[in-house]
Short mmCIF file of C-alpha atoms in Angstrom, two decimals:
data_model
loop_
_atom_site.label_atom_id
_atom_site.label_comp_id
_atom_site.label_asym_id
_atom_site.label_seq_id
_atom_site.Cartn_x
_atom_site.Cartn_y
_atom_site.Cartn_z
CA UNK W 240 -3.75 0.45 18.27
CA UNK W 241 -3.69 0.98 14.49
CA UNK W 242 0.11 1.28 14.47
CA UNK W 243 0.38 -1.98 16.38
CA UNK W 244 -1.83 -3.71 13.85
CA UNK W 245 0.19 -2.39 10.91
CA UNK W 246 3.35 -3.66 12.56
CA UNK W 247 1.80 -7.07 13.16
CA UNK W 248 0.71 -7.29 9.52
CA UNK W 249 4.15 -6.24 8.39
CA UNK W 250 5.71 -8.91 10.51
CA UNK W 251 3.29 -11.49 9.19
CA UNK W 252 4.14 -10.69 5.59
CA UNK W 253 7.80 -10.74 6.34
CA UNK W 254 7.62 -14.11 8.01
CA UNK W 255 5.58 -15.58 5.17
CA UNK W 256 7.87 -14.32 2.45
CA UNK W 257 11.34 -13.58 3.53
CA UNK W 258 11.17 -14.81 7.01
CA UNK W 259 13.52 -14.80 9.84
CA UNK W 260 16.32 -15.48 7.42
CA UNK W 261 16.35 -11.81 6.54
CA UNK W 262 16.51 -10.84 10.19
CA UNK W 263 19.34 -13.30 10.62
CA UNK W 264 21.34 -11.73 7.83
CA UNK W 265 20.77 -8.38 9.50
CA UNK W 266 22.16 -9.83 12.71
CA UNK W 267 25.21 -10.85 10.77
CA UNK W 268 25.61 -7.33 9.49
CA UNK W 269 24.73 -5.90 6.11
CA UNK W 270 26.95 -7.11 3.35
CA UNK W 271 28.04 -10.27 5.12
CA UNK W 272 27.01 -13.75 4.06
CA UNK W 273 23.89 -14.87 5.92
CA UNK W 274 25.18 -18.26 6.87
CA UNK W 275 23.08 -18.52 9.99
CA UNK W 276 19.91 -17.38 8.30
CA UNK W 277 20.18 -19.28 5.10
CA UNK W 278 21.81 -22.59 5.74
CA UNK W 279 25.15 -21.35 4.46
CA UNK W 280 23.79 -20.42 1.04
CA UNK W 281 25.64 -17.09 1.18
CA UNK W 282 22.72 -14.93 0.25
CA UNK W 283 23.79 -11.43 1.04
CA UNK W 284 21.41 -8.57 1.77
CA UNK W 285 22.41 -4.97 1.34
CA UNK W 286 20.67 -2.37 3.49
CA UNK W 287 21.23 0.40 0.92
CA UNK W 288 19.47 -0.19 -2.41
CA UNK W 289 21.90 2.17 -4.18
CA UNK W 290 24.78 -0.04 -3.06
CA UNK W 291 22.82 -3.06 -4.31
CA UNK W 292 22.35 -1.40 -7.71
CA UNK W 293 26.02 -0.63 -8.01
CA UNK W 294 26.85 -4.24 -7.17
CA UNK W 295 24.26 -5.48 -9.65
CA UNK W 296 25.74 -3.32 -12.41
CA UNK W 297 29.17 -4.81 -11.72
CA UNK W 298 27.92 -8.39 -11.46
CA UNK W 299 25.43 -8.22 -14.33
CA UNK W 300 22.57 -9.35 -12.10
CA UNK W 301 19.10 -7.94 -11.55
CA UNK W 302 18.21 -6.42 -8.19
CA UNK W 303 15.46 -7.31 -5.75
CA UNK W 304 14.71 -4.45 -3.36
CA UNK W 305 12.36 -5.33 -0.52
CA UNK W 306 10.72 -2.60 1.57
CA UNK W 307 9.18 -3.71 4.81
CA UNK W 308 8.41 -2.44 8.26
CA UNK W 309 10.52 -3.84 11.07
CA UNK W 310 9.15 -5.09 14.35
CA UNK U 158 15.74 -19.95 10.15
CA UNK U 159 15.95 -21.09 6.52
CA UNK U 160 14.82 -19.14 3.52
CA UNK U 161 12.42 -21.46 1.67
CA UNK U 162 14.45 -23.46 -0.82
CA UNK U 163 12.42 -22.49 -3.89
CA UNK U 164 12.84 -18.81 -3.06
CA UNK U 165 16.54 -19.17 -2.28
CA UNK U 166 17.09 -20.90 -5.62
CA UNK U 167 15.75 -17.91 -7.54
CA UNK U 168 17.01 -15.16 -5.22
CA UNK U 169 20.65 -16.24 -5.52
CA UNK U 170 20.68 -14.87 -9.07
CA UNK U 171 19.78 -11.41 -7.75
CA UNK U 172 21.56 -8.76 -5.79
CA UNK U 173 19.33 -8.39 -2.75
CA UNK U 174 18.53 -5.32 -0.71
CA UNK U 175 16.10 -4.82 2.08
CA UNK U 176 14.99 -1.42 3.30
CA UNK U 177 13.51 -1.11 6.78
CA UNK U 178 14.10 2.61 7.19
CA UNK U 179 13.13 4.94 4.36
CA UNK U 180 15.10 7.92 5.71
CA UNK U 181 17.88 7.71 3.08
CA UNK U 182 15.90 6.13 0.25
CA UNK U 183 15.86 7.95 -3.10
CA UNK U 184 12.15 8.68 -3.42
CA UNK U 185 12.68 9.80 -7.01
CA UNK U 186 13.77 6.33 -8.09
CA UNK U 187 12.19 3.82 -5.72
CA UNK U 188 8.58 4.69 -6.30
CA UNK U 189 6.43 2.23 -4.41
CA UNK U 190 2.99 2.26 -2.83
CA UNK U 191 4.11 3.89 0.40
CA UNK U 192 0.91 2.88 2.22
CA UNK U 193 2.01 -0.76 2.11
CA UNK U 194 3.96 -2.46 4.89
CA UNK U 195 5.61 -4.76 2.35
CA UNK U 196 6.62 -4.01 -1.22
CA UNK U 197 9.32 -5.20 -3.62
CA UNK U 198 10.90 -3.83 -6.77
CA UNK U 199 12.66 -6.01 -9.32
CA UNK U 200 15.03 -3.84 -11.27
CA UNK U 201 18.24 -3.28 -13.19
CA UNK U 202 21.26 -1.68 -11.57
CA UNK U 203 20.81 1.29 -13.92
CA UNK U 204 17.47 2.15 -12.32
CA UNK U 205 15.16 0.47 -14.82
CA UNK U 206 12.31 -1.13 -12.92
CA UNK U 207 11.14 -4.41 -14.40
CA UNK U 208 8.32 -5.30 -12.01
CA UNK U 209 6.60 -4.47 -8.73
CA UNK U 210 5.27 -6.87 -6.13
CA UNK U 211 3.45 -6.59 -2.85
CA UNK U 212 0.25 -4.69 -3.21
CA UNK U 213 -2.73 -5.20 -0.93
CA UNK U 214 -6.38 -4.22 -0.76
CA UNK U 215 -9.07 -3.77 1.88
CA UNK U 216 -9.90 -7.48 1.97
CA UNK U 217 -6.57 -8.75 3.26
CA UNK U 218 -2.91 -7.74 3.45
CA UNK U 219 -1.96 -11.13 2.04
CA UNK U 220 -4.39 -11.43 -0.84
CA UNK U 221 -1.81 -10.47 -3.47
CA UNK U 222 1.29 -11.73 -1.71
CA UNK U 223 2.25 -15.39 -1.86
CA UNK U 224 5.39 -17.43 -2.14
CA UNK U 225 4.50 -19.12 -5.48
CA UNK U 226 3.84 -15.72 -7.04
CA UNK U 227 7.13 -14.23 -5.86
CA UNK U 228 9.13 -17.30 -6.91
CA UNK U 229 7.55 -17.29 -10.38
CA UNK U 230 8.15 -13.56 -10.69
CA UNK U 231 11.82 -13.87 -9.75
CA UNK U 232 12.21 -16.63 -12.32
CA UNK U 233 10.45 -14.76 -15.13
CA UNK U 234 12.20 -11.48 -14.45
CA UNK U 235 15.57 -13.07 -15.13
CA UNK U 236 14.43 -13.38 -18.74
CA UNK U 237 13.30 -9.76 -18.74
CA UNK U 238 16.70 -8.76 -17.37
CA UNK U 239 18.57 -10.68 -20.10
CA UNK U 240 16.33 -9.18 -22.79
CA UNK U 241 16.85 -5.65 -21.46
CA UNK U 242 20.62 -6.06 -21.26
CA UNK U 243 20.66 -7.27 -24.87
CA UNK U 244 18.55 -4.30 -25.98
CA UNK U 245 20.80 -1.92 -24.08
CA UNK U 246 23.92 -3.43 -25.62
CA UNK U 247 22.36 -2.96 -29.06
CA UNK U 248 21.57 0.68 -28.26
CA UNK U 249 17.83 0.12 -28.31
CA UNK U 250 17.23 0.66 -24.60
CA UNK U 251 18.38 3.49 -22.37
CA UNK U 252 18.61 3.77 -18.59
CA UNK U 253 15.93 6.01 -17.08
CA UNK U 254 16.56 9.55 -15.89
CA UNK U 255 15.21 10.70 -12.56
CA UNK U 256 15.63 13.49 -10.06
CA UNK U 257 16.98 12.18 -6.75
CA UNK U 258 14.86 13.17 -3.77
CA UNK U 259 15.19 12.11 -0.19
CA UNK U 260 13.30 12.74 3.03
CA UNK U 261 15.85 15.43 3.91
CA UNK U 262 14.65 17.35 0.83
CA UNK U 263 11.14 17.68 2.30
CA UNK U 264 11.02 20.82 4.50
CA UNK U 265 8.01 19.50 6.45
CA UNK U 266 10.05 16.44 7.40
CA UNK U 267 13.10 18.47 8.36
CA UNK U 268 10.99 20.71 10.61
CA UNK U 269 9.37 17.69 12.20
CA UNK U 270 12.74 16.05 12.85
CA UNK U 271 14.01 19.16 14.64
CA UNK U 272 11.11 18.96 17.08
CA UNK U 273 10.86 15.21 17.59
CA UNK U 274 12.74 12.67 15.51
CA UNK U 275 10.82 9.76 14.08
CA UNK U 276 13.77 7.43 14.49
CA UNK U 277 12.91 4.82 11.90
CA UNK U 278 11.05 6.33 8.92
CA UNK U 279 8.31 3.89 7.97
CA UNK U 280 6.88 3.64 4.48
CA UNK U 281 3.59 5.29 5.52
CA UNK U 282 5.61 8.18 7.02
CA UNK U 283 6.99 8.85 3.54
CA UNK U 284 3.48 9.19 2.17
CA UNK U 285 2.42 11.49 5.02
CA UNK U 286 5.36 13.83 4.45
CA UNK U 287 4.98 13.77 0.67
CA UNK U 288 1.40 14.92 1.32
CA UNK U 289 2.50 17.70 3.70
CA UNK U 290 5.18 18.82 1.26
CA UNK U 291 2.66 18.81 -1.57
CA UNK U 292 0.12 20.80 0.47
CA UNK U 293 2.76 23.42 1.31
CA UNK U 294 3.73 23.78 -2.33
CA UNK U 295 0.27 23.57 -3.93
CA UNK U 296 1.12 20.23 -5.46
CA UNK U 297 -1.35 18.14 -3.48
CA UNK U 298 -5.13 18.07 -3.45
CA UNK U 299 -6.69 15.68 -0.90
CA UNK U 300 -9.66 15.25 -3.17
CA UNK U 301 -7.47 13.72 -5.89
CA UNK U 302 -4.07 12.76 -4.61
CA UNK U 303 -5.14 10.25 -1.98
CA UNK U 304 -6.32 8.00 -4.83
CA UNK U 305 -3.04 6.33 -5.68
CA UNK U 306 -2.19 2.92 -7.10
CA UNK U 307 -5.76 2.23 -8.33
CA UNK U 308 -6.74 -1.42 -8.13
CA UNK U 309 -7.74 -3.21 -11.37
CA UNK U 310 -11.40 -3.32 -10.33
CA UNK U 311 -11.47 0.41 -11.09
CA UNK U 312 -11.52 -0.58 -14.78
CA UNK U 313 -13.52 -3.75 -14.21
CA UNK U 314 -10.72 -6.33 -14.04
CA UNK U 315 -10.22 -9.02 -11.45
CA UNK U 316 -6.83 -10.69 -11.77
CA UNK U 317 -5.79 -14.10 -10.50
CA UNK U 318 -4.19 -13.69 -7.03
CA UNK U 319 -1.38 -16.16 -7.84
CA UNK U 320 -0.90 -15.94 -11.62
CA UNK U 321 -1.37 -12.19 -11.52
CA UNK U 322 -1.19 -11.39 -15.24
CA UNK U 323 -4.15 -13.71 -15.82
CA UNK U 324 -7.58 -12.07 -16.09
CA UNK U 325 -9.92 -13.99 -13.78
CA UNK U 326 -13.07 -11.91 -14.24
CA UNK U 327 -14.27 -8.94 -16.24
CA UNK U 328 -17.18 -6.97 -14.78
CA UNK U 329 -20.16 -6.72 -17.11
CA UNK U 330 -20.49 -3.20 -18.50
CA UNK U 331 -17.08 -2.08 -17.18
CA UNK U 332 -14.47 -0.19 -19.24
CA UNK U 333 -12.41 -3.40 -19.61
CA UNK U 334 -15.51 -5.29 -20.74
CA UNK U 335 -16.33 -2.61 -23.29
CA UNK U 336 -12.76 -2.84 -24.56
CA UNK U 337 -13.20 -6.55 -25.23
CA UNK U 338 -10.99 -7.98 -22.49
CA UNK U 339 -12.11 -11.51 -21.55
CA UNK U 340 -11.55 -13.90 -18.65
CA UNK U 341 -8.57 -16.11 -19.53
CA UNK U 342 -6.72 -13.30 -21.28
CA UNK U 343 -3.17 -12.74 -20.12
CA UNK U 344 -2.04 -9.14 -19.70
CA UNK U 345 1.21 -8.30 -21.48
CA UNK U 346 1.41 -4.53 -21.26
CA UNK U 347 -0.62 -1.69 -19.84
CA UNK U 348 0.45 1.43 -21.68
CA UNK U 349 4.26 1.26 -21.60
CA UNK U 350 4.38 -0.97 -18.51
CA UNK U 351 5.16 -4.68 -18.83
CA UNK U 352 2.68 -6.51 -16.61
CA UNK U 353 3.49 -9.61 -14.60
CA UNK U 354 1.82 -8.60 -11.34
CA UNK U 355 -1.23 -6.75 -10.12
CA UNK U 356 1.13 -4.05 -8.83
CA UNK U 357 2.47 -3.58 -12.38
CA UNK U 358 -1.05 -2.86 -13.63
CA UNK U 359 -1.64 -0.59 -10.65
CA UNK U 360 1.54 1.31 -11.52
CA UNK U 361 0.29 1.88 -15.08
CA UNK U 362 -3.03 3.13 -13.67
CA UNK U 363 -1.22 5.23 -11.07
CA UNK U 364 0.97 6.87 -13.68
CA UNK U 365 -1.92 7.64 -16.01
CA UNK U 366 -2.94 11.29 -15.61
CA UNK U 367 -6.06 12.12 -13.61
CA UNK U 368 -7.78 13.25 -16.80
CA UNK U 369 -6.55 10.34 -18.99
CA UNK U 370 -9.33 9.09 -21.22
CA UNK U 371 -7.91 5.74 -22.30
CA UNK U 372 -5.36 3.08 -21.48
CA UNK U 373 -4.16 0.59 -24.13
CA UNK U 374 -3.80 -2.97 -22.89
CA UNK U 375 -1.87 -5.63 -24.78
CA UNK U 376 -3.35 -9.02 -24.00
CA UNK U 377 -2.40 -12.53 -25.02
CA UNK U 378 -5.33 -14.76 -25.94
CA UNK U 379 -4.25 -18.23 -26.94
CA UNK U 380 -1.75 -17.74 -29.77
CA UNK U 381 -3.02 -14.25 -30.49
CA UNK U 382 -1.84 -10.90 -29.16
CA UNK U 383 -4.51 -8.22 -29.24
CA UNK U 384 -4.71 -4.60 -28.16
CA UNK U 385 -7.71 -3.50 -26.14
CA UNK U 386 -8.22 0.20 -25.59
CA UNK U 387 -9.85 0.78 -22.23
CA UNK U 388 -11.88 4.00 -22.14
CA UNK U 389 -11.47 5.66 -18.78
CA UNK U 390 -14.58 7.46 -17.48
CA UNK U 391 -14.36 10.82 -15.73
CA UNK U 392 -13.13 10.48 -12.15
CA UNK U 393 -12.05 6.89 -12.75
CA UNK U 394 -9.21 7.10 -10.25
CA UNK U 395 -11.44 8.06 -7.35
CA UNK U 396 -12.26 5.09 -5.14
CA UNK U 397 -14.62 4.72 -2.20
CA UNK U 398 -14.29 4.64 1.56
CA UNK U 399 -13.77 0.89 1.52
CA UNK U 400 -10.86 1.07 -0.91
CA UNK U 401 -9.29 3.82 1.20
CA UNK U 402 -9.95 2.08 4.50
CA UNK U 403 -6.69 0.11 4.82
CA UNK U 404 -4.46 3.01 3.81
CA UNK U 405 -2.66 4.94 6.57
CA UNK U 406 -2.96 8.11 4.44
CA UNK U 407 -6.58 8.34 5.62
CA UNK U 408 -5.51 9.30 9.16
CA UNK U 409 -4.45 12.91 8.52
CA UNK U 410 -7.57 13.66 6.44
CA UNK U 411 -10.19 15.92 8.01
CA UNK U 412 -12.82 16.05 9.38
CA UNK U 413 -12.16 13.17 11.79
CA UNK U 414 -14.27 11.70 14.60
CA UNK U 415 -11.62 12.01 17.34
CA UNK U 416 -12.35 8.61 18.87
CA UNK U 417 -12.22 4.95 17.97
CA UNK U 418 -11.84 1.45 19.27
CA UNK U 419 -11.89 -2.24 18.35
CA UNK U 420 -14.63 -3.92 16.35
CA UNK U 421 -16.82 -6.27 18.37
CA UNK U 422 -16.31 -9.98 17.79
CA UNK U 423 -19.10 -12.49 17.30
CA UNK U 424 -19.32 -13.42 20.99
CA UNK U 425 -19.51 -9.76 22.04
CA UNK U 426 -22.28 -9.14 19.50
CA UNK U 427 -24.23 -12.13 20.81
CA UNK U 428 -23.83 -10.98 24.42
CA UNK U 429 -25.26 -7.59 23.52
CA UNK U 430 -28.11 -9.11 21.54
CA UNK U 431 -26.83 -7.69 18.26
CA UNK U 432 -27.33 -9.68 15.04
CA UNK U 433 -24.49 -11.97 13.99
CA UNK U 434 -22.37 -10.33 11.33
CA UNK U 435 -23.48 -6.81 12.20
CA UNK U 436 -21.02 -3.98 12.71
CA UNK U 437 -20.27 -2.42 16.08
CA UNK U 438 -17.21 -1.12 17.87
CA UNK U 439 -16.43 -0.25 21.46
CA UNK U 440 -14.99 3.20 22.11
CA UNK U 441 -11.69 2.80 23.91
CA UNK U 442 -9.76 5.94 23.02
CA UNK U 443 -10.17 9.63 22.36
CA UNK U 444 -7.59 11.74 20.55
CA UNK U 445 -6.64 13.98 23.45
CA UNK U 446 -3.02 14.94 22.90
CA UNK U 447 -1.11 16.74 20.17
CA UNK U 448 -2.47 19.06 17.52
CA UNK U 449 -5.70 17.05 17.15
CA UNK U 450 -6.67 17.06 20.83
CA UNK U 451 -9.67 19.27 20.00
CA UNK U 452 -11.21 16.34 18.09
CA UNK U 453 -11.26 14.11 21.16
CA UNK U 454 -12.58 16.93 23.37
CA UNK U 455 -15.32 17.56 20.83
CA UNK U 456 -16.34 13.89 20.93
CA UNK U 457 -16.41 13.83 24.74
CA UNK U 458 -18.43 17.05 24.81
CA UNK U 459 -20.97 15.37 22.52
CA UNK U 460 -21.50 12.81 25.28
CA UNK U 461 -19.51 9.88 23.90
CA UNK U 462 -17.98 7.83 26.67
CA UNK U 463 -15.31 5.18 26.85
CA UNK U 464 -17.04 1.78 26.69
CA UNK U 465 -19.89 3.00 24.50
CA UNK U 466 -20.71 0.54 21.73
CA UNK U 467 -21.23 2.39 18.44
CA UNK U 468 -23.71 0.56 16.19
CA UNK U 469 -24.49 3.23 13.58
CA UNK U 470 -23.10 6.55 12.41
CA UNK U 471 -25.17 8.93 10.33
CA UNK U 472 -27.71 6.14 9.84
CA UNK U 473 -25.05 3.86 8.36
CA UNK U 474 -24.34 0.55 10.03
CA UNK U 475 -22.89 -1.58 7.22
CA UNK U 476 -19.25 -0.78 7.78
CA UNK U 477 -16.86 -3.61 6.92
CA UNK U 478 -14.40 -2.55 9.62
CA UNK U 479 -13.54 0.26 12.01
CA UNK U 480 -11.03 1.45 9.40
CA UNK U 481 -13.94 1.65 6.96
CA UNK U 482 -15.83 3.83 9.47
CA UNK U 483 -12.80 6.14 9.78
CA UNK U 484 -12.34 6.43 6.01
CA UNK U 485 -16.08 7.00 5.46
CA UNK U 486 -16.25 9.70 8.14
CA UNK U 487 -13.36 11.57 6.55
CA UNK U 488 -14.67 11.27 2.99
CA UNK U 489 -18.38 11.83 3.55
CA UNK U 490 -18.89 14.08 6.60
CA UNK U 491 -18.49 17.83 6.24
CA UNK U 492 -17.21 20.19 8.92
CA UNK U 493 -20.07 22.28 10.29
CA UNK U 494 -22.61 19.47 10.02
CA UNK U 495 -23.84 17.20 12.81
CA UNK U 496 -23.73 13.41 12.67
CA UNK U 497 -25.98 11.21 14.78
CA UNK U 498 -24.45 8.20 16.53
CA UNK U 499 -26.45 5.24 17.80
CA UNK U 500 -24.66 3.80 20.79
CA UNK U 501 -25.35 1.16 23.41
CA UNK U 502 -24.51 2.03 27.01
CA UNK U 503 -25.49 -0.08 30.02
CA UNK U 504 -27.77 -2.12 27.80
CA UNK U 505 -29.72 0.90 26.59
CA UNK U 506 -29.63 2.53 23.20
CA UNK U 507 -28.88 6.23 23.01
CA UNK U 508 -28.60 8.73 20.21
CA UNK U 509 -25.77 11.22 20.39
CA UNK U 510 -25.26 14.26 18.17
CA UNK U 511 -21.62 14.80 17.23
CA UNK U 512 -20.72 18.17 15.70
CA UNK U 513 -18.33 17.49 12.81
CA UNK U 514 -15.17 19.59 13.02
CA UNK U 515 -11.87 19.84 11.14
#
């Protein structure tokens, strides 16, 4: 019961903030442009934060690492 | 299927990562509130963490999480990133050092995985295994170490839920009040931590030692920047059952009741003739499998039955939620004592005596 509720809350947060677009990028595979999930804006989500940091160091960008429970 | 435009506009200037399985995460670097189901770190590639986002409290999982706040934070952190890079280039800032640590480094986790794999390692699993590892190595004390990521109300501050560096209220007589912090002040730093979110302030409080006696706050008041030294009273990190109630870390604490169920809704309360707004829950499970099966058996032996409506425990009936009841039981009942339950069964009230066991 409590696990189910936590999962529901996690899903709620995810849908409010990062939404199904994130799930869509996952469907596309990590590291590939999320065209389906983001209207072709080419936002790319890494699944490994260490890989994201290495990329950020190369590209001179900051990193956003999101932790969330999956459905 | 579209990321909101305002979020997309800011996020495109970041390298993005999402973690849904904490199994391979470096716990030494990515230090988040592992009780949360959503959390975000804004950081530099070298490991420097600029800001944290995504806390919650017992009132609501969404109270401190909103789109405008995240968008504003992403925008502002770009400035922080540029400033840090400039400082680093000038030799005035250094990347942090940390000791990498992963779930595979926790013997309790490795043993568990050999018996029955978790599959996906959720954030709250991390916290549970950090606790087990700490208990095995005398680095964890349930009396102290469950009180993590203290909320600002612990020092008397209420921050604005959207503009989270803005002080909304200061409790009369609180440490923050005594330090001279005022509503309308904007937090700049807490100790060494730059504050843009409530989670940033929580991090500063979390990192302060248990026996810390003060925390310097830098606040912006109009055109002025002032330092307020908050005096921390003894035991300031320790919260109450309500503040613990939402946290999954409460589940492994003992003693535990061994049963539970859903809180009654308004129509159920009315049907049973209970006052509107009162607390009651219907027993619909006993813990009867695994290493805690003795707890469920103990509850059944005490006469508790499925379908019983619990209206008071130990004379207390003002629980805010069933989670509050569970946290309270674990914090305030002692093994070896007996707690009296008032329950409704078939329209009649009964009193049941539950022996409290570990």
